[in-house]
CSV table of C-alpha atoms in Angstrom, one decimal:
chain,number,residue,atom,x,y,z
A,1,MET,CA,38.4,-57.9,-51.9
A,2,VAL,CA,38.0,-60.7,-54.2
A,3,GLU,CA,34.5,-61.1,-56.2
A,4,GLY,CA,32.7,-64.3,-57.4
A,5,PRO,CA,32.5,-67.8,-56.2
A,6,VAL,CA,35.1,-69.2,-58.4
A,7,LEU,CA,38.0,-66.6,-56.8
A,8,ALA,CA,36.5,-66.9,-53.4
A,9,ILE,CA,36.9,-70.6,-53.4
A,10,GLU,CA,40.3,-70.1,-54.7
A,11,ALA,CA,40.8,-67.8,-51.9
A,12,LEU,CA,39.6,-70.0,-49.1
A,13,SER,CA,41.7,-72.9,-50.6
A,14,SER,CA,45.3,-70.8,-50.9
A,15,ALA,CA,47.9,-69.9,-48.1
A,16,ARG,CA,46.2,-66.5,-47.9
A,17,ALA,CA,44.0,-65.5,-44.6
A,18,VAL,CA,40.3,-64.9,-45.8
A,19,THR,CA,38.7,-63.0,-42.8
A,20,GLU,CA,34.9,-63.4,-44.1
A,21,VAL,CA,32.7,-64.5,-46.9
A,22,PHE,CA,29.7,-62.7,-48.2
A,23,ALA,CA,27.2,-64.1,-50.4
A,24,ASP,CA,23.4,-63.2,-51.6
A,25,GLU,CA,21.0,-65.2,-49.4
A,26,ALA,CA,19.4,-67.1,-52.1
A,27,LEU,CA,22.7,-68.3,-53.7
A,28,HIS,CA,23.5,-71.9,-53.1
A,29,VAL,CA,26.8,-73.1,-54.2
A,30,PRO,CA,27.8,-76.1,-52.3
A,31,ASP,CA,31.6,-75.9,-53.0
A,32,LEU,CA,31.8,-72.5,-51.5
A,33,GLU,CA,29.8,-73.5,-48.7
A,34,ALA,CA,32.3,-76.8,-48.2
A,35,ALA,CA,35.3,-74.2,-48.6
A,36,ALA,CA,34.3,-71.6,-46.1
A,37,ILE,CA,33.5,-74.6,-43.5
A,38,ALA,CA,37.0,-76.4,-44.0
A,39,ALA,CA,38.7,-72.9,-43.9
A,40,GLY,CA,36.9,-72.1,-40.8
A,41,VAL,CA,35.5,-69.0,-42.2
A,42,GLU,CA,32.4,-67.3,-41.7
A,43,LEU,CA,29.6,-67.0,-44.7
A,44,THR,CA,27.5,-64.0,-44.2
A,45,ARG,CA,24.6,-64.2,-46.1
A,46,VAL,CA,23.4,-60.8,-47.5
A,47,ALA,CA,20.0,-59.5,-48.9
A,48,ALA,CA,19.6,-59.9,-52.8
A,49,GLY,CA,21.7,-56.7,-54.2
A,50,GLY,CA,23.0,-56.1,-51.0
A,51,LEU,CA,26.6,-56.6,-52.5
A,52,ASP,CA,25.9,-54.0,-55.0
A,53,GLN,CA,26.3,-51.4,-52.2
A,54,ILE,CA,29.9,-52.4,-51.5
A,55,LEU,CA,31.5,-53.5,-54.6
A,56,SER,CA,32.9,-51.4,-57.1
A,57,THR,CA,31.7,-53.1,-60.1
A,58,ARG,CA,28.8,-52.1,-62.5
A,59,THR,CA,27.7,-55.8,-62.2
A,60,PRO,CA,29.1,-57.5,-59.2
A,61,GLN,CA,29.2,-60.9,-58.7
A,62,PRO,CA,27.0,-62.3,-55.8
A,63,VAL,CA,29.8,-63.4,-53.7
A,64,ALA,CA,32.9,-61.6,-52.3
A,65,ALA,CA,35.6,-62.5,-49.9
A,66,ILE,CA,37.8,-60.3,-47.7
A,67,VAL,CA,41.3,-61.6,-48.3
A,68,GLU,CA,44.8,-60.6,-46.5
A,69,THR,CA,47.1,-58.4,-48.5
A,70,VAL,CA,50.7,-59.6,-48.4
A,71,VAL,CA,53.5,-57.1,-49.0
A,72,HIS,CA,56.3,-58.4,-51.3
A,73,THR,CA,59.7,-56.8,-51.8
A,74,VAL,CA,62.1,-58.0,-54.7
A,75,ASP,CA,63.9,-60.1,-52.3
A,76,ASP,CA,60.7,-62.6,-52.3
A,77,LEU,CA,61.1,-62.8,-56.0
A,78,PRO,CA,62.9,-66.3,-57.2
A,79,VAL,CA,66.3,-65.3,-58.6
A,80,ASP,CA,66.2,-68.3,-61.2
A,81,ARG,CA,63.0,-67.2,-63.1
A,82,PRO,CA,62.3,-64.0,-65.4
A,83,VAL,CA,60.1,-61.3,-63.7
A,84,LEU,CA,57.7,-59.0,-65.6
A,85,VAL,CA,57.9,-55.3,-64.6
A,86,ALA,CA,55.4,-52.8,-65.9
A,87,VAL,CA,56.2,-49.0,-65.5
A,88,ASP,CA,53.5,-46.8,-65.2
A,89,ALA,CA,50.7,-49.2,-65.9
A,90,GLN,CA,47.5,-47.5,-65.3
A,91,ASP,CA,44.7,-49.1,-66.9
A,92,PRO,CA,43.6,-52.0,-64.2
A,93,GLY,CA,42.6,-54.5,-66.9
A,94,ASN,CA,46.2,-54.4,-68.6
A,95,ALA,CA,47.6,-54.9,-65.2
A,96,GLY,CA,45.7,-57.8,-64.1
A,97,ALA,CA,46.2,-59.6,-67.5
A,98,LEU,CA,49.8,-58.8,-67.2
A,99,TRP,CA,49.7,-60.6,-63.9
A,100,ARG,CA,48.1,-63.6,-65.4
A,101,THR,CA,50.2,-63.8,-68.0
A,102,ALA,CA,53.5,-63.6,-65.9
A,103,GLU,CA,52.2,-66.5,-63.9
A,104,ALA,CA,50.8,-68.4,-67.0
A,105,SER,CA,54.5,-68.3,-68.4
A,106,GLY,CA,56.2,-69.1,-65.5
A,107,CYS,CA,57.6,-66.0,-64.4
A,108,GLY,CA,58.5,-65.3,-60.7
A,109,GLY,CA,56.8,-62.5,-60.2
A,110,LEU,CA,55.3,-59.1,-61.4
A,111,VAL,CA,56.6,-55.5,-60.6
A,112,LEU,CA,54.3,-52.6,-60.7
A,113,ALA,CA,56.7,-49.8,-60.9
A,114,GLY,CA,56.4,-45.9,-61.1
A,115,ASN,CA,53.1,-44.5,-61.2
A,116,SER,CA,51.0,-47.9,-61.5
A,117,VAL,CA,47.8,-49.0,-60.6
A,118,ASP,CA,47.4,-50.4,-56.8
A,119,SER,CA,47.4,-54.3,-57.3
A,120,THR,CA,44.4,-54.6,-54.7
A,121,ASN,CA,42.3,-52.6,-57.2
A,122,PRO,CA,39.1,-54.7,-57.6
A,123,LYS,CA,39.3,-54.8,-61.5
A,124,VAL,CA,43.1,-55.6,-61.5
A,125,VAL,CA,42.3,-58.8,-59.0
A,126,ARG,CA,39.6,-59.7,-61.1
A,127,ALA,CA,41.5,-59.3,-64.2
A,128,ALA,CA,44.3,-61.4,-62.9
A,129,ALA,CA,41.9,-64.3,-61.7
A,130,GLY,CA,43.7,-66.7,-59.4
A,131,ALA,CA,47.3,-65.3,-60.2
A,132,ALA,CA,46.4,-62.6,-57.8
A,133,LEU,CA,46.6,-65.1,-54.8
A,134,ARG,CA,49.4,-67.0,-55.9
A,135,LEU,CA,52.1,-64.8,-57.9
A,136,PRO,CA,54.0,-62.3,-55.9
A,137,VAL,CA,53.4,-58.7,-57.0
A,138,VAL,CA,55.8,-56.0,-55.7
A,139,ALA,CA,55.2,-52.0,-55.8
A,140,SER,CA,58.4,-50.1,-56.8
A,141,PRO,CA,58.0,-46.2,-57.2
A,142,GLU,CA,61.4,-45.8,-58.7
A,143,PRO,CA,62.1,-47.8,-61.7
A,144,ILE,CA,65.8,-47.1,-61.8
A,145,ALA,CA,66.5,-48.0,-58.2
A,146,LEU,CA,64.3,-51.2,-58.7
A,147,PHE,CA,66.4,-52.1,-61.9
A,148,ALA,CA,69.6,-52.0,-59.4
A,149,GLU,CA,68.1,-54.4,-57.0
A,150,LEU,CA,66.9,-56.8,-59.9
A,151,ARG,CA,70.3,-56.7,-61.3
A,152,ALA,CA,71.7,-57.4,-57.9
A,153,ALA,CA,69.6,-60.5,-57.8
A,154,GLY,CA,70.7,-61.7,-61.3
A,155,HIS,CA,68.1,-60.1,-63.5
A,156,ALA,CA,69.2,-58.6,-66.8
A,157,ILE,CA,67.1,-55.7,-67.6
A,158,VAL,CA,65.5,-55.7,-71.1
A,159,ALA,CA,63.2,-53.1,-72.1
A,160,SER,CA,60.5,-52.8,-74.7
A,161,VAL,CA,60.0,-50.1,-77.5
A,162,VAL,CA,57.8,-49.9,-80.0
A,163,ARG,CA,60.6,-49.9,-82.7
A,164,GLY,CA,64.0,-49.6,-83.8
A,165,ALA,CA,65.4,-52.6,-81.1
A,166,ARG,CA,66.7,-55.8,-81.4
A,167,SER,CA,64.0,-58.9,-81.8
A,168,PRO,CA,63.4,-60.6,-78.7
A,169,GLU,CA,64.5,-63.8,-80.4
A,170,THR,CA,67.9,-62.6,-80.5
A,171,LEU,CA,68.2,-61.8,-76.5
A,172,ASP,CA,68.5,-64.1,-73.6
A,173,LEU,CA,65.3,-63.6,-71.8
A,174,THR,CA,65.5,-66.6,-69.7
A,175,ASN,CA,66.2,-65.1,-66.9
A,176,ALA,CA,65.4,-61.3,-67.8
A,177,ALA,CA,63.5,-58.6,-66.0
A,178,ILE,CA,61.0,-58.1,-68.8
A,179,VAL,CA,60.0,-54.2,-68.8
A,180,LEU,CA,57.2,-52.6,-70.5
A,181,GLY,CA,55.7,-49.3,-70.5
A,182,ASN,CA,52.6,-47.0,-70.2
A,183,GLU,CA,49.8,-48.0,-72.4
A,184,ALA,CA,49.8,-44.7,-74.1
A,185,ASN,CA,53.3,-43.3,-73.7
A,186,GLY,CA,55.6,-46.4,-73.6
A,187,LEU,CA,58.9,-46.1,-71.1
A,188,SER,CA,60.5,-42.7,-70.9
A,189,GLN,CA,64.0,-42.1,-72.3
A,190,ASP,CA,65.9,-42.6,-68.9
A,191,VAL,CA,64.3,-45.7,-68.3
A,192,ILE,CA,65.3,-47.1,-71.7
A,193,ASP,CA,68.8,-45.7,-71.3
A,194,ASP,CA,69.2,-47.4,-68.0
A,195,ALA,CA,68.3,-50.9,-69.5
A,196,ASP,CA,70.9,-53.7,-70.3
A,197,ALA,CA,68.9,-54.3,-73.5
A,198,VAL,CA,66.2,-53.0,-75.5
A,199,THR,CA,63.8,-55.0,-77.6
A,200,THR,CA,60.9,-54.6,-80.3
A,201,ILE,CA,58.2,-57.0,-81.4
A,202,GLU,CA,58.2,-57.3,-85.2
A,203,LEU,CA,55.1,-56.8,-86.5
A,204,ALA,CA,53.6,-58.5,-90.1
A,205,GLY,CA,50.8,-56.2,-90.3
A,206,PRO,CA,50.4,-52.4,-90.5
A,207,THR,CA,49.2,-52.0,-86.8
A,208,GLU,CA,51.4,-49.6,-85.1
A,209,SER,CA,51.7,-51.2,-81.9
A,210,LEU,CA,50.4,-53.8,-79.7
A,211,ASN,CA,48.5,-53.5,-76.3
A,212,VAL,CA,50.7,-53.4,-73.5
A,213,ALA,CA,49.0,-56.7,-72.1
A,214,ALA,CA,49.3,-58.3,-75.6
A,215,ALA,CA,52.9,-57.2,-75.8
A,216,GLY,CA,53.7,-58.4,-72.5
A,217,ALA,CA,52.3,-62.1,-73.6
A,218,VAL,CA,54.6,-62.2,-76.4
A,219,LEU,CA,57.6,-61.5,-74.5
A,220,CYS,CA,56.8,-63.5,-71.5
A,221,PHE,CA,56.3,-66.7,-73.7
A,222,GLU,CA,59.4,-66.0,-75.6
A,223,SER,CA,61.1,-66.4,-72.4
A,224,LEU,CA,59.3,-69.8,-71.7
A,225,ARG,CA,60.1,-70.9,-75.2
A,226,GLN,CA,64.0,-69.9,-74.5
A,227,ARG,CA,63.8,-71.7,-71.3
A,228,ARG,CA,62.3,-75.1,-72.9
A,229,VAL,CA,64.8,-75.0,-75.6
A,230,ARG,CA,67.4,-74.8,-72.8
A,231,VAL,CA,66.2,-77.9,-71.1
A,232,ARG,CA,66.1,-79.8,-73.9
A,233,ARG,CA,69.6,-79.0,-74.7
A,234,ASP,CA,70.9,-79.7,-71.4
C-alpha cells in the first residue's frame, strides 16, 4: 500500500503493477486521474474520511494505491555498485530513510537483514518515498550467510561501529556492502568479526553517535565520492 497522490502517481508510472487506486470523493487531482487512465487502473472514490478506516497512519493521505510486491534476492542486485545493509533495523522511519539514501547515493540495493522491519510496512514505504518503487530491497534473516552471498558477488563487507575503527575515507567503499547495526545496540560481535573491514565515522563534537539513518548517509555518500574520484582519474 502506498499513500498520497505523489506516490500513487509514481506507482502508476512505474514498472510495478497497480491493482487499484482509492481517493476521497471530493479530491480532484488531474495528474492522478490521468495516470490511472493511462495505466488502465480503476480509480475508486470513497466517502470523505473513509481511508482513515483502512490506513495505519494517524493522519492518512486522501489517496492510496495497492501495488504489487516484488521479492528480490542477492542475485538481483548489481555486482558493480555498493549495497547498503541494515541489520536488525527495527524503526520503520530509519529503514525507509536508508532505502531513500541508498538510491540517492547510487547504491545497487538495500538489504534488511536479521530481525529488521518488513519493507512493506506503510511507514517504511512512506519514508522511502519513490525509492520503494525503484530500488531493489532484499530480506535476509541470517547476516553471516548474507555476507557470504555478497562476497561471492564481489562486495567487500564493511561494518560500521561507533568507535575504535578506521575512518571511511581510508577504506575502499566503491563496491562495498556497507553494514549498519541496530538503532540502540549496533552490530553484534559475531557480525563485526565476520566483516572484511570495520569503520568508524569520526565525530567533531561531543555527540556520542549518529542516528543510523544519518550514519548510512555519511557512508553511502563517501562511497559515491570515491566512485566519482575514480571516474575522474580514469
